[in-house]
PDB file of C-alpha atoms in Angstrom:
ATOM      1  CA  MET A  57       0.001  -0.004  -0.052  1.00  0.00           C
ATOM      2  CA  LEU A  58       2.869   2.404   0.636  1.00  0.00           C
ATOM      3  CA  LYS A  59       3.759   2.326  -3.088  1.00  0.00           C
ATOM      4  CA  GLU A  60       0.434   3.019  -4.122  1.00  0.00           C
ATOM      5  CA  LEU A  61       0.108   5.922  -1.566  1.00  0.00           C
ATOM      6  CA  LYS A  62       3.245   7.410  -2.875  1.00  0.00           C
ATOM      7  CA  ASP A  63       2.204   7.053  -6.413  1.00  0.00           C
ATOM      8  CA  ALA A  64      -1.137   8.999  -5.436  1.00  0.00           C
ATOM      9  CA  VAL A  65       0.438  12.069  -4.321  1.00  0.00           C
ATOM     10  CA  ARG A  66       3.178  14.596  -5.153  1.00  0.00           C
ATOM     11  CA  GLY A  67       3.707  15.498  -1.496  1.00  0.00           C
ATOM     12  CA  GLU A  68       5.573  13.558   0.981  1.00  0.00           C
ATOM     13  CA  VAL A  69       4.664  10.306   2.356  1.00  0.00           C
ATOM     14  CA  ILE A  70       6.299   9.529   5.617  1.00  0.00           C
ATOM     15  CA  SER A  71       6.489   6.242   7.565  1.00  0.00           C
ATOM     16  CA  ASP A  72       9.609   6.375   9.666  1.00  0.00           C
ATOM     17  CA  LYS A  73       8.930   5.492  13.424  1.00  0.00           C
ATOM     18  CA  GLU A  74      10.360   8.956  14.765  1.00  0.00           C
ATOM     19  CA  THR A  75       7.698  10.922  12.740  1.00  0.00           C
ATOM     20  CA  LEU A  76       5.098   8.691  13.261  1.00  0.00           C
ATOM     21  CA  GLU A  77       5.583   8.785  17.205  1.00  0.00           C
ATOM     22  CA  ASP A  78       5.506  12.636  16.604  1.00  0.00           C
ATOM     23  CA  PHE A  79       2.336  12.461  15.277  1.00  0.00           C
ATOM     24  CA  SER A  80       0.785  10.245  17.673  1.00  0.00           C
ATOM     25  CA  GLU A  81       0.051  12.751  20.332  1.00  0.00           C
ATOM     26  CA  ASP A  82      -1.659  16.180  20.386  1.00  0.00           C
ATOM     27  CA  ALA A  83      -2.161  18.399  23.495  1.00  0.00           C
ATOM     28  CA  SER A  84      -4.461  15.596  24.993  1.00  0.00           C
ATOM     29  CA  ILE A  85      -3.669  12.350  26.989  1.00  0.00           C
ATOM     30  CA  PHE A  86      -4.232  10.163  24.212  1.00  0.00           C
ATOM     31  CA  HIS A  87      -1.728   8.203  22.171  1.00  0.00           C
ATOM     32  CA  ILE A  88      -2.396   6.634  18.737  1.00  0.00           C
ATOM     33  CA  THR A  89       0.037   6.012  16.342  1.00  0.00           C
ATOM     34  CA  PRO A  90      -0.486   6.738  12.657  1.00  0.00           C
ATOM     35  CA  SER A  91       0.059   4.060   9.920  1.00  0.00           C
ATOM     36  CA  TYR A  92       1.432   7.100   7.558  1.00  0.00           C
ATOM     37  CA  VAL A  93       1.686  11.014   7.613  1.00  0.00           C
ATOM     38  CA  VAL A  94       0.945  12.616   4.297  1.00  0.00           C
ATOM     39  CA  ARG A  95       1.805  16.131   3.517  1.00  0.00           C
ATOM     40  CA  PRO A  96      -0.015  17.133   0.195  1.00  0.00           C
ATOM     41  CA  LYS A  97       1.413  19.513  -1.855  1.00  0.00           C
ATOM     42  CA  ASP A  98      -1.699  21.183  -2.955  1.00  0.00           C
ATOM     43  CA  ALA A  99      -5.452  20.799  -3.364  1.00  0.00           C
ATOM     44  CA  GLN A 100      -5.184  18.230  -6.234  1.00  0.00           C
ATOM     45  CA  ASP A 101      -2.876  16.073  -3.619  1.00  0.00           C
ATOM     46  CA  VAL A 102      -5.805  16.118  -1.266  1.00  0.00           C
ATOM     47  CA  GLN A 103      -8.347  15.173  -4.028  1.00  0.00           C
ATOM     48  CA  SER A 104      -6.091  12.199  -4.924  1.00  0.00           C
ATOM     49  CA  LEU A 105      -5.795  11.108  -1.119  1.00  0.00           C
ATOM     50  CA  VAL A 106      -9.639  11.038  -0.645  1.00  0.00           C
ATOM     51  CA  SER A 107      -9.817   9.052  -3.903  1.00  0.00           C
ATOM     52  CA  PHE A 108      -7.118   6.808  -2.542  1.00  0.00           C
ATOM     53  CA  ALA A 109      -8.997   6.137   0.648  1.00  0.00           C
ATOM     54  CA  LYS A 110     -12.106   5.558  -1.208  1.00  0.00           C
ATOM     55  CA  ARG A 111     -10.620   2.754  -3.251  1.00  0.00           C
ATOM     56  CA  ASN A 112      -8.822   1.104  -0.179  1.00  0.00           C
ATOM     57  CA  LYS A 113     -11.586   0.240   2.469  1.00  0.00           C
ATOM     58  CA  GLY A 114     -10.491   0.587   5.999  1.00  0.00           C
ATOM     59  CA  ILE A 115      -8.392   3.706   5.394  1.00  0.00           C
ATOM     60  CA  SER A 116      -9.500   7.069   6.789  1.00  0.00           C
ATOM     61  CA  LEU A 117      -7.864  10.417   6.590  1.00  0.00           C
ATOM     62  CA  THR A 118      -7.381  12.789   9.442  1.00  0.00           C
ATOM     63  CA  ALA A 119      -6.558  16.384   9.018  1.00  0.00           C
ATOM     64  CA  ARG A 120      -3.856  17.818  11.261  1.00  0.00           C
ATOM     65  CA  SER A 121      -1.971  21.395  11.396  1.00  0.00           C
ATOM     66  CA  ALA A 122      -0.514  22.444  14.662  1.00  0.00           C
ATOM     67  CA  GLY A 123      -1.798  19.482  16.992  1.00  0.00           C
ATOM     68  CA  THR A 124      -2.719  21.731  19.774  1.00  0.00           C
ATOM     69  CA  ASP A 125      -6.242  19.970  20.190  1.00  0.00           C
ATOM     70  CA  MET A 126      -7.005  18.900  23.465  1.00  0.00           C
ATOM     71  CA  THR A 127      -9.375  15.945  22.641  1.00  0.00           C
ATOM     72  CA  GLY A 128      -7.300  13.733  20.414  1.00  0.00           C
ATOM     73  CA  GLY A 129      -9.236  15.328  17.369  1.00  0.00           C
ATOM     74  CA  PRO A 130      -5.894  15.119  14.880  1.00  0.00           C
ATOM     75  CA  LEU A 131      -4.841  11.373  16.089  1.00  0.00           C
ATOM     76  CA  SER A 132      -5.600   8.304  13.944  1.00  0.00           C
ATOM     77  CA  ASP A 133      -4.175   4.818  13.551  1.00  0.00           C
ATOM     78  CA  SER A 134      -4.614   5.093   9.533  1.00  0.00           C
ATOM     79  CA  ILE A 135      -3.434   8.140   7.699  1.00  0.00           C
ATOM     80  CA  VAL A 136      -2.785  11.563   9.290  1.00  0.00           C
ATOM     81  CA  VAL A 137      -2.882  14.455   6.577  1.00  0.00           C
ATOM     82  CA  ASP A 138      -0.143  17.135   7.767  1.00  0.00           C
ATOM     83  CA  PHE A 139      -1.524  20.642   6.321  1.00  0.00           C
ATOM     84  CA  LEU A 140       1.066  22.692   8.141  1.00  0.00           C
ATOM     85  CA  PRO A 141       4.125  22.540   5.465  1.00  0.00           C
ATOM     86  CA  ASN A 142       2.267  23.425   2.161  1.00  0.00           C
ATOM     87  CA  PHE A 143      -0.998  24.820   3.396  1.00  0.00           C
ATOM     88  CA  ASN A 144       0.111  27.991   5.245  1.00  0.00           C
ATOM     89  CA  LYS A 145      -0.657  30.990   3.321  1.00  0.00           C
ATOM     90  CA  VAL A 146      -3.199  33.898   4.067  1.00  0.00           C
ATOM     91  CA  LEU A 147      -4.195  34.390   0.622  1.00  0.00           C
ATOM     92  CA  GLU A 148      -5.992  37.734   0.842  1.00  0.00           C
ATOM     93  CA  VAL A 149      -7.449  40.224   3.550  1.00  0.00           C
ATOM     94  CA  GLY A 150     -10.291  42.667   2.570  1.00  0.00           C
ATOM     95  CA  ASP A 151     -12.414  44.854   4.404  1.00  0.00           C
ATOM     96  CA  GLY A 152     -13.695  42.872   7.292  1.00  0.00           C
ATOM     97  CA  TRP A 153     -12.906  39.460   5.376  1.00  0.00           C
ATOM     98  CA  ALA A 154     -10.065  37.507   4.940  1.00  0.00           C
ATOM     99  CA  LYS A 155      -9.221  34.143   2.702  1.00  0.00           C
ATOM    100  CA  THR A 156      -6.701  31.689   4.403  1.00  0.00           C
ATOM    101  CA  GLN A 157      -5.456  28.141   4.270  1.00  0.00           C
ATOM    102  CA  PRO A 158      -5.789  25.735   7.034  1.00  0.00           C
ATOM    103  CA  GLY A 159      -2.134  25.605   8.078  1.00  0.00           C
ATOM    104  CA  VAL A 160      -1.703  29.150   8.852  1.00  0.00           C
ATOM    105  CA  PHE A 161      -0.764  29.940  12.369  1.00  0.00           C
ATOM    106  CA  TYR A 162      -3.215  32.267  14.104  1.00  0.00           C
ATOM    107  CA  ARG A 163      -0.334  34.467  15.095  1.00  0.00           C
ATOM    108  CA  ASN A 164       0.697  35.237  11.585  1.00  0.00           C
ATOM    109  CA  PHE A 165      -3.002  35.524  10.504  1.00  0.00           C
ATOM    110  CA  GLU A 166      -3.677  38.165  13.048  1.00  0.00           C
ATOM    111  CA  LYS A 167      -0.909  40.189  11.965  1.00  0.00           C
ATOM    112  CA  LYS A 168      -2.237  40.356   8.527  1.00  0.00           C
ATOM    113  CA  THR A 169      -5.686  41.447   9.876  1.00  0.00           C
ATOM    114  CA  LEU A 170      -4.336  43.709  12.299  1.00  0.00           C
ATOM    115  CA  ALA A 171      -2.688  45.437   9.866  1.00  0.00           C
ATOM    116  CA  LYS A 172      -6.057  46.506   8.371  1.00  0.00           C
ATOM    117  CA  ASN A 173      -7.425  47.071  11.718  1.00  0.00           C
ATOM    118  CA  TRP A 174      -9.606  43.856  11.887  1.00  0.00           C
ATOM    119  CA  LEU A 175      -9.455  41.066  14.710  1.00  0.00           C
ATOM    120  CA  LEU A 176     -11.003  37.388  14.564  1.00  0.00           C
ATOM    121  CA  PRO A 177     -12.081  37.743  18.225  1.00  0.00           C
ATOM    122  CA  CYS A 178     -12.669  33.896  18.689  1.00  0.00           C
ATOM    123  CA  TYR A 179      -8.925  33.246  19.244  1.00  0.00           C
ATOM    124  CA  THR A 180      -7.777  30.741  21.824  1.00  0.00           C
ATOM    125  CA  ALA A 181      -5.386  30.825  24.767  1.00  0.00           C
ATOM    126  CA  SER A 182      -3.014  28.720  22.516  1.00  0.00           C
ATOM    127  CA  ARG A 183      -3.345  31.607  19.820  1.00  0.00           C
ATOM    128  CA  GLU A 184       0.450  31.417  19.555  1.00  0.00           C
ATOM    129  CA  LEU A 185       0.596  27.962  18.547  1.00  0.00           C
ATOM    130  CA  ASN A 186      -2.779  27.008  16.954  1.00  0.00           C
ATOM    131  CA  THR A 187      -3.712  27.300  13.087  1.00  0.00           C
ATOM    132  CA  VAL A 188      -6.931  28.710  11.571  1.00  0.00           C
ATOM    133  CA  GLY A 189      -7.813  25.442  10.204  1.00  0.00           C
ATOM    134  CA  GLY A 190      -7.508  24.061  13.628  1.00  0.00           C
ATOM    135  CA  MET A 191     -10.012  26.727  14.814  1.00  0.00           C
ATOM    136  CA  VAL A 192     -12.505  25.697  12.298  1.00  0.00           C
ATOM    137  CA  ALA A 193     -12.095  22.114  12.818  1.00  0.00           C
ATOM    138  CA  ASN A 194     -12.717  22.614  16.611  1.00  0.00           C
ATOM    139  CA  ASN A 195     -15.220  25.482  16.246  1.00  0.00           C
ATOM    140  CA  SER A 196     -12.699  27.307  18.662  1.00  0.00           C
ATOM    141  CA  GLY A 197     -13.680  30.181  21.010  1.00  0.00           C
ATOM    142  CA  GLY A 198     -11.221  31.574  23.612  1.00  0.00           C
ATOM    143  CA  GLU A 199     -11.632  34.629  26.150  1.00  0.00           C
ATOM    144  CA  LYS A 200     -13.692  36.828  24.044  1.00  0.00           C
ATOM    145  CA  SER A 201     -16.140  34.078  22.638  1.00  0.00           C
ATOM    146  CA  LEU A 202     -18.907  34.757  25.198  1.00  0.00           C
ATOM    147  CA  VAL A 203     -19.106  38.068  23.894  1.00  0.00           C
ATOM    148  CA  TYR A 204     -18.236  37.828  20.211  1.00  0.00           C
ATOM    149  CA  GLY A 205     -18.847  34.221  19.597  1.00  0.00           C
ATOM    150  CA  LYS A 206     -17.050  31.309  18.481  1.00  0.00           C
ATOM    151  CA  THR A 207     -15.304  30.484  15.178  1.00  0.00           C
ATOM    152  CA  GLU A 208     -18.724  29.383  13.425  1.00  0.00           C
ATOM    153  CA  LYS A 209     -19.996  32.920  13.544  1.00  0.00           C
ATOM    154  CA  TYR A 210     -16.990  34.150  11.402  1.00  0.00           C
ATOM    155  CA  VAL A 211     -16.720  31.531   8.768  1.00  0.00           C
ATOM    156  CA  ARG A 212     -18.354  32.541   5.530  1.00  0.00           C
ATOM    157  CA  SER A 213     -17.331  29.751   3.305  1.00  0.00           C
ATOM    158  CA  LEU A 214     -15.356  26.560   3.262  1.00  0.00           C
ATOM    159  CA  LYS A 215     -13.685  24.618   0.554  1.00  0.00           C
ATOM    160  CA  MET A 216     -13.733  20.958   1.096  1.00  0.00           C
ATOM    161  CA  VAL A 217     -12.980  17.783  -0.657  1.00  0.00           C
ATOM    162  CA  LEU A 218     -15.924  15.473  -0.442  1.00  0.00           C
ATOM    163  CA  SER A 219     -15.812  11.537  -0.800  1.00  0.00           C
ATOM    164  CA  ASP A 220     -16.264  11.533  -4.593  1.00  0.00           C
ATOM    165  CA  GLY A 221     -12.624  12.995  -4.522  1.00  0.00           C
ATOM    166  CA  LYS A 222     -13.796  16.639  -5.774  1.00  0.00           C
ATOM    167  CA  GLU A 223     -13.273  19.895  -4.280  1.00  0.00           C
ATOM    168  CA  TYR A 224     -16.460  22.041  -3.485  1.00  0.00           C
ATOM    169  CA  SER A 225     -17.254  25.430  -2.099  1.00  0.00           C
ATOM    170  CA  PHE A 226     -19.829  25.926   0.898  1.00  0.00           C
ATOM    171  CA  GLN A 227     -21.591  29.128   1.991  1.00  0.00           C
ATOM    172  CA  LYS A 228     -24.967  30.610   3.152  1.00  0.00           C
ATOM    173  CA  LEU A 229     -27.532  29.947   0.215  1.00  0.00           C
ATOM    174  CA  SER A 230     -30.647  31.837  -0.309  1.00  0.00           C
ATOM    175  CA  ARG A 231     -33.851  29.961  -1.214  1.00  0.00           C
ATOM    176  CA  LYS A 232     -33.340  30.736  -4.886  1.00  0.00           C
ATOM    177  CA  GLU A 233     -29.696  29.674  -4.846  1.00  0.00           C
ATOM    178  CA  LEU A 234     -30.407  26.272  -2.998  1.00  0.00           C
ATOM    179  CA  GLU A 235     -33.487  25.250  -5.220  1.00  0.00           C
ATOM    180  CA  ALA A 236     -30.750  25.496  -8.300  1.00  0.00           C
ATOM    181  CA  ILE A 237     -28.554  22.948  -6.530  1.00  0.00           C
ATOM    182  CA  LEU A 238     -31.440  20.711  -5.436  1.00  0.00           C
ATOM    183  CA  ARG A 239     -32.370  20.352  -9.266  1.00  0.00           C
ATOM    184  CA  GLU A 240     -28.877  19.383  -9.981  1.00  0.00           C
ATOM    185  CA  ASP A 241     -28.146  15.674 -11.061  1.00  0.00           C
ATOM    186  CA  SER A 242     -24.994  15.499  -9.275  1.00  0.00           C
ATOM    187  CA  PHE A 243     -23.229  14.391  -6.100  1.00  0.00           C
ATOM    188  CA  LEU A 244     -23.645  17.727  -4.631  1.00  0.00           C
ATOM    189  CA  GLY A 245     -27.221  18.009  -5.556  1.00  0.00           C
ATOM    190  CA  ASP A 246     -27.924  14.866  -3.812  1.00  0.00           C
ATOM    191  CA  ILE A 247     -26.092  15.956  -0.522  1.00  0.00           C
ATOM    192  CA  TYR A 248     -28.102  19.158  -0.424  1.00  0.00           C
ATOM    193  CA  ARG A 249     -31.520  17.252  -1.112  1.00  0.00           C
ATOM    194  CA  LYS A 250     -30.698  14.498   1.520  1.00  0.00           C
ATOM    195  CA  THR A 251     -29.586  17.343   4.200  1.00  0.00           C
ATOM    196  CA  GLU A 252     -32.748  19.398   3.505  1.00  0.00           C
ATOM    197  CA  ASN A 253     -35.154  16.451   3.783  1.00  0.00           C
ATOM    198  CA  LEU A 254     -33.527  15.429   6.912  1.00  0.00           C
ATOM    199  CA  ILE A 255     -33.724  18.809   8.436  1.00  0.00           C
ATOM    200  CA  LYS A 256     -37.110  19.696   7.465  1.00  0.00           C
ATOM    201  CA  GLU A 257     -38.734  16.273   8.225  1.00  0.00           C
ATOM    202  CA  ASN A 258     -37.296  16.361  11.952  1.00  0.00           C
ATOM    203  CA  HIS A 259     -36.884  20.187  12.388  1.00  0.00           C
ATOM    204  CA  ASP A 260     -38.726  20.252  15.826  1.00  0.00           C
ATOM    205  CA  VAL A 261     -36.638  17.046  17.029  1.00  0.00           C
ATOM    206  CA  ILE A 262     -33.458  18.587  15.798  1.00  0.00           C
ATOM    207  CA  GLN A 263     -34.013  21.987  17.449  1.00  0.00           C
ATOM    208  CA  LYS A 264     -35.127  20.388  20.818  1.00  0.00           C
ATOM    209  CA  ALA A 265     -31.715  18.145  20.786  1.00  0.00           C
ATOM    210  CA  ARG A 266     -29.717  21.289  20.353  1.00  0.00           C
ATOM    211  CA  PRO A 267     -27.263  21.216  23.272  1.00  0.00           C
ATOM    212  CA  ASN A 268     -27.630  24.016  25.975  1.00  0.00           C
ATOM    213  CA  VAL A 269     -23.929  24.804  26.313  1.00  0.00           C
ATOM    214  CA  SER A 270     -21.692  27.849  25.521  1.00  0.00           C
ATOM    215  CA  LYS A 271     -19.579  25.958  23.145  1.00  0.00           C
ATOM    216  CA  ASN A 272     -20.283  23.042  21.101  1.00  0.00           C
ATOM    217  CA  SER A 273     -17.395  21.151  19.080  1.00  0.00           C
ATOM    218  CA  ALA A 274     -19.014  18.196  18.490  1.00  0.00           C
ATOM    219  CA  GLY A 275     -19.836  18.731  14.593  1.00  0.00           C
ATOM    220  CA  TYR A 276     -23.000  17.935  12.879  1.00  0.00           C
ATOM    221  CA  ALA A 277     -24.840  21.053  13.959  1.00  0.00           C
ATOM    222  CA  LEU A 278     -27.976  20.227  11.917  1.00  0.00           C
ATOM    223  CA  TRP A 279     -29.861  22.730  14.084  1.00  0.00           C
ATOM    224  CA  SER A 280     -27.861  25.753  12.392  1.00  0.00           C
ATOM    225  CA  VAL A 281     -28.142  24.800   8.953  1.00  0.00           C
ATOM    226  CA  TRP A 282     -31.581  26.051   8.039  1.00  0.00           C
ATOM    227  CA  ASP A 283     -32.564  29.398   9.154  1.00  0.00           C
ATOM    228  CA  LYS A 284     -36.430  29.039   8.887  1.00  0.00           C
ATOM    229  CA  GLU A 285     -37.165  32.754   9.352  1.00  0.00           C
ATOM    230  CA  GLU A 286     -34.778  34.036   6.741  1.00  0.00           C
ATOM    231  CA  ASP A 287     -35.129  30.891   4.689  1.00  0.00           C
ATOM    232  CA  THR A 288     -31.463  30.291   4.041  1.00  0.00           C
ATOM    233  CA  PHE A 289     -29.308  27.266   4.168  1.00  0.00           C
ATOM    234  CA  ASP A 290     -25.786  27.135   5.109  1.00  0.00           C
ATOM    235  CA  LEU A 291     -23.776  23.800   5.044  1.00  0.00           C
ATOM    236  CA  THR A 292     -20.615  25.494   6.821  1.00  0.00           C
ATOM    237  CA  LYS A 293     -22.420  25.118  10.029  1.00  0.00           C
ATOM    238  CA  LEU A 294     -22.646  21.440   9.604  1.00  0.00           C
ATOM    239  CA  LEU A 295     -18.955  21.111   8.402  1.00  0.00           C
ATOM    240  CA  LEU A 296     -17.528  23.327  11.519  1.00  0.00           C
ATOM    241  CA  GLY A 297     -16.263  21.117  14.375  1.00  0.00           C
ATOM    242  CA  LEU A 298     -15.530  18.136  12.137  1.00  0.00           C
ATOM    243  CA  LYS A 299     -11.966  16.693  13.072  1.00  0.00           C
ATOM    244  CA  GLU A 300     -11.986  13.885  10.586  1.00  0.00           C
ATOM    245  CA  HIS A 301     -11.989  14.678   6.722  1.00  0.00           C
TER     246      HIS A 301
END
């Protein structure tokens, strides 16, 4: 399998004992040794990795950047995907918004935003060590989050590679935009149809199951996807807090 994995990507595939040991821990009490660590070179490599995992049953991909998570989220006995080396650029900062790759350290992200008098206030206590991608994966919130909200409040769009091995963009959709996707005979259209049906058919049950907590990092926040009053549909709310991709 090692040869097939190396053939699948242009980035590094690492299997030496020392590296695997380094990636067997995060900031939690857990210790799980991965089979391989892969450092994808670009988004095309990520797509190839997902396709590889789909072809090889029993293989899973777990995203990792700085590894400051305290729950064991970036640990796996299968393949850990290390985004730190090659996905570490802040692509653009605008008026109240920024576009970034997941492996950017928050400390570097903050320098770019503060230069334009903007701050992402959901930063954590580990702000000097953690990455922006990790904040999204964990729906992070720190000292200012009770006033300003957690990471979920500030994510406007996400690019993700789904199980078909293709990259998609997710953002809040109006009813008109949603209906257009629902009519598509495509993998993405099928996801939106199934998700909308699930939420609408079980709306009251889902809302009652919403945890009464100040911070929820469990993922699958179905209760936040469909805004019934505004009739908007936002799958970024469902994707936030997912640690394994």
